[in-house]
Amino acid sequence: MSTPDADPAATRLLTASSVRALAEQLGIRPTKSLGQNFVIDPGTVRKIVRTAGVQPGETVVEIGPGLGSLTLGLLEAGAQVLAVEIDPVLAGALRETVAGRAPAAADRLTVIAADALTIGDLPAEPTRLVANLPYNVAVPVLLTFLEQQRSLQEVLVMVQAEVADRLAAPPGSRTYGVPSAKAAWYASARRAGTISRSIFWPVPNVDSALVRLVRRDPPPSAASREEVFACIDAAFAQRRKTLRAALATWAGSPQQAEQLLRVAGIDPASRGERLDIAQFAALASARTAVQGTSSPHGGSR
Ligand code: SAM
């Protein structure tokens, strides 16, 4: 499968023709249910790796390596790569693809055939997550990794442009919602560029964008992360209502919601889309202080 290069140690990134040839050889028909749109442009791969700021020797986790387009770029930059792939055929083929196209880097790759949503501990502690995420599970996968992989300091992911907007939205903006508030618990998020549809095979029917997240400490709160997230879920479940009304079930009654909002210093007539993560944390803290810690809605993501 490998053709001799001028420099036999050089990495040969995947191109449009090699992606198709590899897929055909493996009998892969990209599926929508697994968000399988593969990057076919080496220039885009190098742009993602450069934008991510990957450093030689650091441990990077990639979710959904697919045929290896981005994996090869991460290895080319000198990273140790943990690649988590749910599709057993793709996971099984990745090692050989890398051995053929980046032989000098093959020992820096660890392939993990698993669902990123349920993976738990990784064999090493990654400091960076870089991925072209499967679009249908991008937000839950991202939040799961930020929660479970505490060593992660920075993230650069390609997601659907609309999801990138939501993740990076500040309070008060039209796109601010549950993903923005929950991501803000872990990290600051910013859009980091747009990606043309034409660099994928098959071409998706949505636009894509890069988002960068930099980990920071969560805001101070007497409530647990689960309790804060339950408060966020409740506030946005009825986003057009005032918080006094939207949080009535979460708090026990509209009166109790009003009391907790006042304890947290929040106007009961405001809406959830106005609250930043520190205010959600203060509100969940107020509930803990006034009503105790048990949260019937706790544990949601
Ligand atoms: N990184 C490759 C690229 O850029 O060409 C492929 C990206 S493709 C958008 C998403 C990949 O994620 C696919 O390979 C798919 O099989 C994989 N995937 C989907 N759901 C997954 C999950 N829950 N856990 C791990 N991998 C998943």
CSV table of C-alpha atoms and ligand atoms in Angstrom, one decimal:
chain,number,residue,atom,x,y,z
A,1,MET,CA,0.0,0.0,0.0
A,2,SER,CA,2.9,2.4,0.6
A,3,THR,CA,4.7,3.9,-2.3
A,4,PRO,CA,8.4,4.9,-1.8
A,5,ASP,CA,8.8,8.7,-1.2
A,6,ALA,CA,11.8,10.9,-1.7
A,7,ASP,CA,11.9,11.0,2.1
A,8,PRO,CA,10.7,7.6,3.3
A,9,ALA,CA,10.1,9.0,6.8
A,10,ALA,CA,7.7,11.8,5.5
A,11,THR,CA,4.0,11.7,6.3
A,12,ARG,CA,1.7,11.3,3.3
A,13,LEU,CA,-1.6,12.9,4.1
A,14,LEU,CA,-4.7,11.5,2.6
A,15,THR,CA,-6.1,13.2,-0.6
A,16,ALA,CA,-9.4,13.0,-2.4
A,17,SER,CA,-8.3,10.0,-4.5
A,18,SER,CA,-6.6,8.1,-1.6
A,19,VAL,CA,-9.7,8.6,0.7
A,20,ARG,CA,-12.0,7.1,-1.9
A,21,ALA,CA,-9.5,4.3,-2.7
A,22,LEU,CA,-9.1,3.5,1.0
A,23,ALA,CA,-12.9,3.5,1.5
A,24,GLU,CA,-13.4,1.2,-1.4
A,25,GLN,CA,-10.7,-1.2,-0.3
A,26,LEU,CA,-12.3,-1.4,3.2
A,27,GLY,CA,-15.8,-1.6,1.8
A,28,ILE,CA,-16.8,1.5,3.7
A,29,ARG,CA,-20.0,3.3,2.7
A,30,PRO,CA,-20.0,6.5,4.8
A,31,THR,CA,-23.1,6.5,7.0
A,32,LYS,CA,-25.0,9.6,8.2
A,33,SER,CA,-25.9,7.9,11.5
A,34,LEU,CA,-22.2,8.0,12.5
A,35,GLY,CA,-21.6,11.4,10.9
A,36,GLN,CA,-19.1,10.0,8.5
A,37,ASN,CA,-17.8,12.8,6.3
A,38,PHE,CA,-14.1,12.4,5.7
A,39,VAL,CA,-11.7,15.2,5.1
A,40,ILE,CA,-10.1,14.9,1.6
A,41,ASP,CA,-7.8,18.0,1.6
A,42,PRO,CA,-4.3,18.0,3.1
A,43,GLY,CA,-4.3,21.8,3.3
A,44,THR,CA,-7.3,21.8,5.6
A,45,VAL,CA,-5.8,19.1,7.8
A,46,ARG,CA,-2.7,21.2,8.2
A,47,LYS,CA,-4.7,24.3,8.9
A,48,ILE,CA,-6.7,22.5,11.7
A,49,VAL,CA,-3.5,21.1,13.2
A,50,ARG,CA,-1.8,24.6,13.1
A,51,THR,CA,-4.9,26.3,14.5
A,52,ALA,CA,-5.0,23.8,17.3
A,53,GLY,CA,-1.4,24.6,18.3
A,54,VAL,CA,-0.4,21.0,18.5
A,55,GLN,CA,3.1,20.6,20.1
A,56,PRO,CA,5.6,17.8,19.4
A,57,GLY,CA,5.5,15.2,22.1
A,58,GLU,CA,2.2,16.2,23.6
A,59,THR,CA,-0.7,13.7,24.0
A,60,VAL,CA,-3.6,14.5,21.8
A,61,VAL,CA,-6.9,12.7,21.8
A,62,GLU,CA,-8.8,12.5,18.5
A,63,ILE,CA,-12.5,11.4,18.5
A,64,GLY,CA,-13.6,9.7,15.3
A,65,PRO,CA,-10.3,9.3,13.3
A,66,GLY,CA,-12.3,7.7,10.4
A,67,LEU,CA,-9.9,6.8,7.6
A,68,GLY,CA,-7.1,8.8,9.3
A,69,SER,CA,-7.0,12.2,7.5
A,70,LEU,CA,-6.6,14.3,10.6
A,71,THR,CA,-4.7,11.5,12.5
A,72,LEU,CA,-1.9,11.7,10.0
A,73,GLY,CA,-1.8,15.5,10.4
A,74,LEU,CA,-1.5,15.2,14.2
A,75,LEU,CA,1.2,12.6,13.9
A,76,GLU,CA,3.0,14.8,11.3
A,77,ALA,CA,3.1,17.6,13.9
A,78,GLY,CA,4.8,15.2,16.4
A,79,ALA,CA,1.9,14.4,18.7
A,80,GLN,CA,1.3,11.2,20.6
A,81,VAL,CA,-2.2,10.4,19.4
A,82,LEU,CA,-5.0,8.5,21.1
A,83,ALA,CA,-7.7,7.8,18.4
A,84,VAL,CA,-11.2,6.8,19.6
A,85,GLU,CA,-13.3,5.3,16.8
A,86,ILE,CA,-16.7,3.6,17.1
A,87,ASP,CA,-16.7,2.0,13.7
A,88,PRO,CA,-14.8,-1.3,14.1
A,89,VAL,CA,-13.8,-1.5,10.4
A,90,LEU,CA,-12.3,2.0,10.5
A,91,ALA,CA,-10.6,1.4,13.9
A,92,GLY,CA,-9.2,-1.9,12.6
A,93,ALA,CA,-7.7,-0.3,9.5
A,94,LEU,CA,-6.1,2.8,11.0
A,95,ARG,CA,-2.9,1.3,12.3
A,96,GLU,CA,-2.1,-0.1,8.8
A,97,THR,CA,-2.9,3.2,7.1
A,98,VAL,CA,-0.6,5.0,9.4
A,99,ALA,CA,2.1,2.4,9.0
A,100,GLY,CA,1.9,2.8,5.3
A,101,ARG,CA,1.8,6.6,5.1
A,102,ALA,CA,3.7,7.7,8.2
A,103,PRO,CA,5.9,4.7,9.2
A,104,ALA,CA,8.2,6.8,11.5
A,105,ALA,CA,5.1,7.9,13.5
A,106,ALA,CA,3.3,4.6,13.8
A,107,ASP,CA,4.5,4.0,17.3
A,108,ARG,CA,3.0,7.3,18.5
A,109,LEU,CA,-0.5,6.1,17.6
A,110,THR,CA,-2.9,4.3,20.0
A,111,VAL,CA,-6.2,3.2,18.4
A,112,ILE,CA,-9.1,2.7,20.8
A,113,ALA,CA,-12.2,1.0,19.2
A,114,ALA,CA,-14.9,2.4,21.4
A,115,ASP,CA,-17.9,4.8,21.7
A,116,ALA,CA,-16.5,8.2,22.8
A,117,LEU,CA,-19.7,8.7,24.8
A,118,THR,CA,-19.1,5.8,27.1
A,119,ILE,CA,-15.3,5.4,27.0
A,120,GLY,CA,-14.2,6.3,30.6
A,121,ASP,CA,-10.5,6.3,31.3
A,122,LEU,CA,-8.0,6.6,28.4
A,123,PRO,CA,-4.7,4.7,28.4
A,124,ALA,CA,-2.8,8.1,28.7
A,125,GLU,CA,-3.7,11.6,29.9
A,126,PRO,CA,-4.3,13.9,26.8
A,127,THR,CA,-3.7,17.6,27.2
A,128,ARG,CA,-5.5,18.5,23.9
A,129,LEU,CA,-8.5,17.3,22.0
A,130,VAL,CA,-8.5,17.8,18.3
A,131,ALA,CA,-11.2,16.3,16.1
A,132,ASN,CA,-13.6,16.5,13.2
A,133,LEU,CA,-16.5,15.5,15.4
A,134,PRO,CA,-19.4,13.3,14.3
A,135,TYR,CA,-22.0,16.0,14.0
A,136,ASN,CA,-25.0,14.2,15.5
A,137,VAL,CA,-23.3,13.7,18.8
A,138,ALA,CA,-20.8,16.6,18.8
A,139,VAL,CA,-22.1,18.4,21.9
A,140,PRO,CA,-22.6,15.4,24.2
A,141,VAL,CA,-19.2,14.0,23.2
A,142,LEU,CA,-17.5,17.3,23.9
A,143,LEU,CA,-19.2,17.7,27.3
A,144,THR,CA,-18.4,14.1,28.2
A,145,PHE,CA,-14.8,14.6,27.4
A,146,LEU,CA,-14.5,17.9,29.3
A,147,GLU,CA,-16.1,16.2,32.3
A,148,GLN,CA,-14.2,12.9,32.3
A,149,GLN,CA,-10.8,13.8,30.9
A,150,ARG,CA,-9.6,16.3,33.4
A,151,SER,CA,-6.1,16.5,31.9
A,152,LEU,CA,-7.6,18.2,28.8
A,153,GLN,CA,-6.5,21.9,28.7
A,154,GLU,CA,-7.4,22.9,25.1
A,155,VAL,CA,-9.9,21.7,22.5
A,156,LEU,CA,-10.1,22.5,18.8
A,157,VAL,CA,-13.0,20.8,17.1
A,158,MET,CA,-14.7,21.0,13.8
A,159,VAL,CA,-18.5,20.9,14.1
A,160,GLN,CA,-21.6,22.0,12.3
A,161,ALA,CA,-21.4,25.9,12.0
A,162,GLU,CA,-24.6,26.3,13.8
A,163,VAL,CA,-23.3,24.2,16.7
A,164,ALA,CA,-20.1,26.3,16.7
A,165,ASP,CA,-22.2,29.4,17.1
A,166,ARG,CA,-24.1,27.9,20.0
A,167,LEU,CA,-21.0,26.7,21.8
A,168,ALA,CA,-19.4,30.2,21.5
A,169,ALA,CA,-22.5,32.3,22.1
A,170,PRO,CA,-22.4,34.8,24.9
A,171,PRO,CA,-25.4,35.3,27.2
A,172,GLY,CA,-28.1,37.5,25.7
A,173,SER,CA,-27.4,36.4,22.1
A,174,ARG,CA,-30.0,34.6,20.0
A,175,THR,CA,-28.0,31.4,19.8
A,176,TYR,CA,-27.1,31.2,23.5
A,177,GLY,CA,-28.6,28.1,25.1
A,178,VAL,CA,-27.9,24.8,26.9
A,179,PRO,CA,-24.7,23.9,25.0
A,180,SER,CA,-23.3,27.5,25.5
A,181,ALA,CA,-24.0,27.5,29.2
A,182,LYS,CA,-22.8,24.0,29.9
A,183,ALA,CA,-19.6,24.4,27.8
A,184,ALA,CA,-19.0,27.6,29.8
A,185,TRP,CA,-18.9,25.6,33.0
A,186,TYR,CA,-15.6,24.0,31.8
A,187,ALA,CA,-14.1,26.4,29.3
A,188,SER,CA,-14.1,29.6,27.4
A,189,ALA,CA,-15.2,29.0,23.8
A,190,ARG,CA,-14.5,30.9,20.6
A,191,ARG,CA,-15.1,30.3,16.9
A,192,ALA,CA,-11.8,29.7,15.2
A,193,GLY,CA,-12.6,29.7,11.5
A,194,THR,CA,-14.9,28.3,8.9
A,195,ILE,CA,-14.5,25.2,6.7
A,196,SER,CA,-15.7,24.7,3.2
A,197,ARG,CA,-18.1,21.9,2.5
A,198,SER,CA,-16.1,20.9,-0.5
A,199,ILE,CA,-13.2,19.5,1.5
A,200,PHE,CA,-15.4,16.5,2.7
A,201,TRP,CA,-16.4,13.3,1.1
A,202,PRO,CA,-19.3,12.8,1.0
A,203,VAL,CA,-20.1,16.6,0.8
A,204,PRO,CA,-22.4,17.4,3.8
A,205,ASN,CA,-25.5,19.5,3.5
A,206,VAL,CA,-24.4,21.8,6.3
A,207,ASP,CA,-21.6,24.3,6.8
A,208,SER,CA,-18.8,23.5,9.2
A,209,ALA,CA,-16.7,25.6,11.6
A,210,LEU,CA,-13.9,25.3,14.1
A,211,VAL,CA,-14.3,26.0,17.8
A,212,ARG,CA,-11.6,26.5,20.3
A,213,LEU,CA,-12.2,25.8,24.0
A,214,VAL,CA,-9.7,26.7,26.7
A,215,ARG,CA,-10.3,25.1,30.1
A,216,ARG,CA,-10.8,27.3,33.1
A,217,ASP,CA,-12.1,26.7,36.6
A,218,PRO,CA,-15.9,26.4,37.0
A,219,PRO,CA,-17.5,29.3,38.9
A,220,PRO,CA,-17.7,28.9,42.7
A,221,SER,CA,-20.9,27.1,43.7
A,222,ALA,CA,-22.2,25.2,46.7
A,223,ALA,CA,-24.1,23.0,44.3
A,224,SER,CA,-22.7,20.1,42.3
A,225,ARG,CA,-22.1,20.3,38.6
A,226,GLU,CA,-25.2,18.0,38.1
A,227,GLU,CA,-27.3,20.5,40.1
A,228,VAL,CA,-26.1,23.5,38.1
A,229,PHE,CA,-26.8,21.6,34.8
A,230,ALA,CA,-30.3,20.7,36.0
A,231,CYS,CA,-30.9,24.4,36.6
A,232,ILE,CA,-29.7,25.2,33.1
A,233,ASP,CA,-31.9,22.5,31.5
A,234,ALA,CA,-34.9,23.8,33.4
A,235,ALA,CA,-34.3,27.4,32.5
A,236,PHE,CA,-34.0,26.6,28.8
A,237,ALA,CA,-36.8,24.1,28.6
A,238,GLN,CA,-39.2,27.0,28.4
A,239,ARG,CA,-36.9,29.7,27.2
A,240,ARG,CA,-39.5,32.3,26.3
A,241,LYS,CA,-40.9,32.3,29.9
A,242,THR,CA,-39.6,34.4,32.7
A,243,LEU,CA,-37.3,32.5,35.0
A,244,ARG,CA,-39.9,32.7,37.8
A,245,ALA,CA,-42.3,30.6,35.6
A,246,ALA,CA,-39.7,28.5,33.8
A,247,LEU,CA,-38.1,27.4,37.1
A,248,ALA,CA,-41.3,26.7,39.0
A,249,THR,CA,-41.1,22.9,38.7
A,250,TRP,CA,-37.3,22.9,39.4
A,251,ALA,CA,-37.8,25.0,42.5
A,252,GLY,CA,-41.0,23.5,43.7
A,253,SER,CA,-43.4,26.4,42.9
A,254,PRO,CA,-43.3,29.9,41.2
A,255,GLN,CA,-43.0,31.4,44.7
A,256,GLN,CA,-40.0,29.3,45.6
A,257,ALA,CA,-38.4,30.0,42.2
A,258,GLU,CA,-38.8,33.7,42.9
A,259,GLN,CA,-37.3,33.3,46.4
A,260,LEU,CA,-34.2,31.5,45.0
A,261,LEU,CA,-33.8,34.0,42.2
A,262,ARG,CA,-33.8,36.8,44.7
A,263,VAL,CA,-31.3,35.0,47.0
A,264,ALA,CA,-29.0,34.7,43.9
A,265,GLY,CA,-29.5,38.3,43.0
A,266,ILE,CA,-31.3,37.6,39.7
A,267,ASP,CA,-34.4,39.5,38.5
A,268,PRO,CA,-37.3,36.9,38.5
A,269,ALA,CA,-38.7,38.6,35.4
A,270,SER,CA,-35.6,37.9,33.3
A,271,ARG,CA,-35.1,35.0,31.0
A,272,GLY,CA,-32.6,32.1,31.1
A,273,GLU,CA,-30.9,33.4,27.9
A,274,ARG,CA,-29.6,36.4,30.0
A,275,LEU,CA,-27.8,34.3,32.7
A,276,ASP,CA,-24.1,33.6,32.5
A,277,ILE,CA,-22.7,30.4,33.9
A,278,ALA,CA,-21.7,32.1,37.2
A,279,GLN,CA,-25.4,33.2,37.7
A,280,PHE,CA,-26.6,29.6,37.0
A,281,ALA,CA,-24.1,28.4,39.6
A,282,ALA,CA,-25.3,31.0,42.1
A,283,LEU,CA,-28.9,30.0,41.5
A,284,ALA,CA,-28.2,26.3,42.0
A,285,SER,CA,-26.2,27.3,45.1
A,286,ALA,CA,-29.2,29.2,46.4
A,287,ARG,CA,-31.4,26.1,46.0
A,288,THR,CA,-28.9,24.0,47.8
A,289,ALA,CA,-28.7,26.5,50.7
A,290,VAL,CA,-32.5,27.0,51.0
A,291,GLN,CA,-33.8,23.5,50.2
A,292,GLY,CA,-30.8,21.1,50.8
A,293,THR,CA,-28.7,19.2,48.2
A,294,SER,CA,-31.0,16.5,46.9
A,295,SER,CA,-31.9,17.4,43.3
A,296,PRO,CA,-34.7,15.3,41.7
A,297,HIS,CA,-33.4,16.6,38.3
A,298,GLY,CA,-29.7,16.2,39.0
A,299,GLY,CA,-27.4,14.1,36.8
A,300,SER,CA,-28.6,15.2,33.5
A,301,ARG,CA,-26.2,16.3,30.8
B,1,SAM,N1,-11.5,12.4,11.5
B,1,SAM,C1,-12.0,11.9,10.2
B,1,SAM,C2,-11.8,13.0,9.1
B,1,SAM,O1,-11.7,14.2,9.5
B,1,SAM,O2,-11.8,12.6,8.0
B,1,SAM,C3,-13.5,11.4,10.2
B,1,SAM,C4,-14.4,12.4,10.8
B,1,SAM,S1,-16.1,12.0,10.6
B,1,SAM,C5,-16.9,13.6,10.6
B,1,SAM,C6,-16.6,11.4,12.2
B,1,SAM,C7,-16.0,10.1,12.7
B,1,SAM,O3,-16.5,9.8,14.0
B,1,SAM,C8,-16.4,8.8,11.9
B,1,SAM,O4,-15.2,8.1,11.6
B,1,SAM,C9,-17.3,8.0,12.7
B,1,SAM,O5,-17.3,6.6,12.5
B,1,SAM,C10,-16.8,8.4,14.1
B,1,SAM,N2,-17.8,8.3,15.2
B,1,SAM,C11,-19.1,8.5,15.2
B,1,SAM,N3,-19.7,8.4,16.4
B,1,SAM,C12,-18.7,8.1,17.2
B,1,SAM,C13,-18.7,7.9,18.6
B,1,SAM,N4,-19.8,7.9,19.4
B,1,SAM,N5,-17.5,7.6,19.2
B,1,SAM,C14,-16.3,7.5,18.4
B,1,SAM,N6,-16.3,7.7,17.1
B,1,SAM,C15,-17.5,8.0,16.5
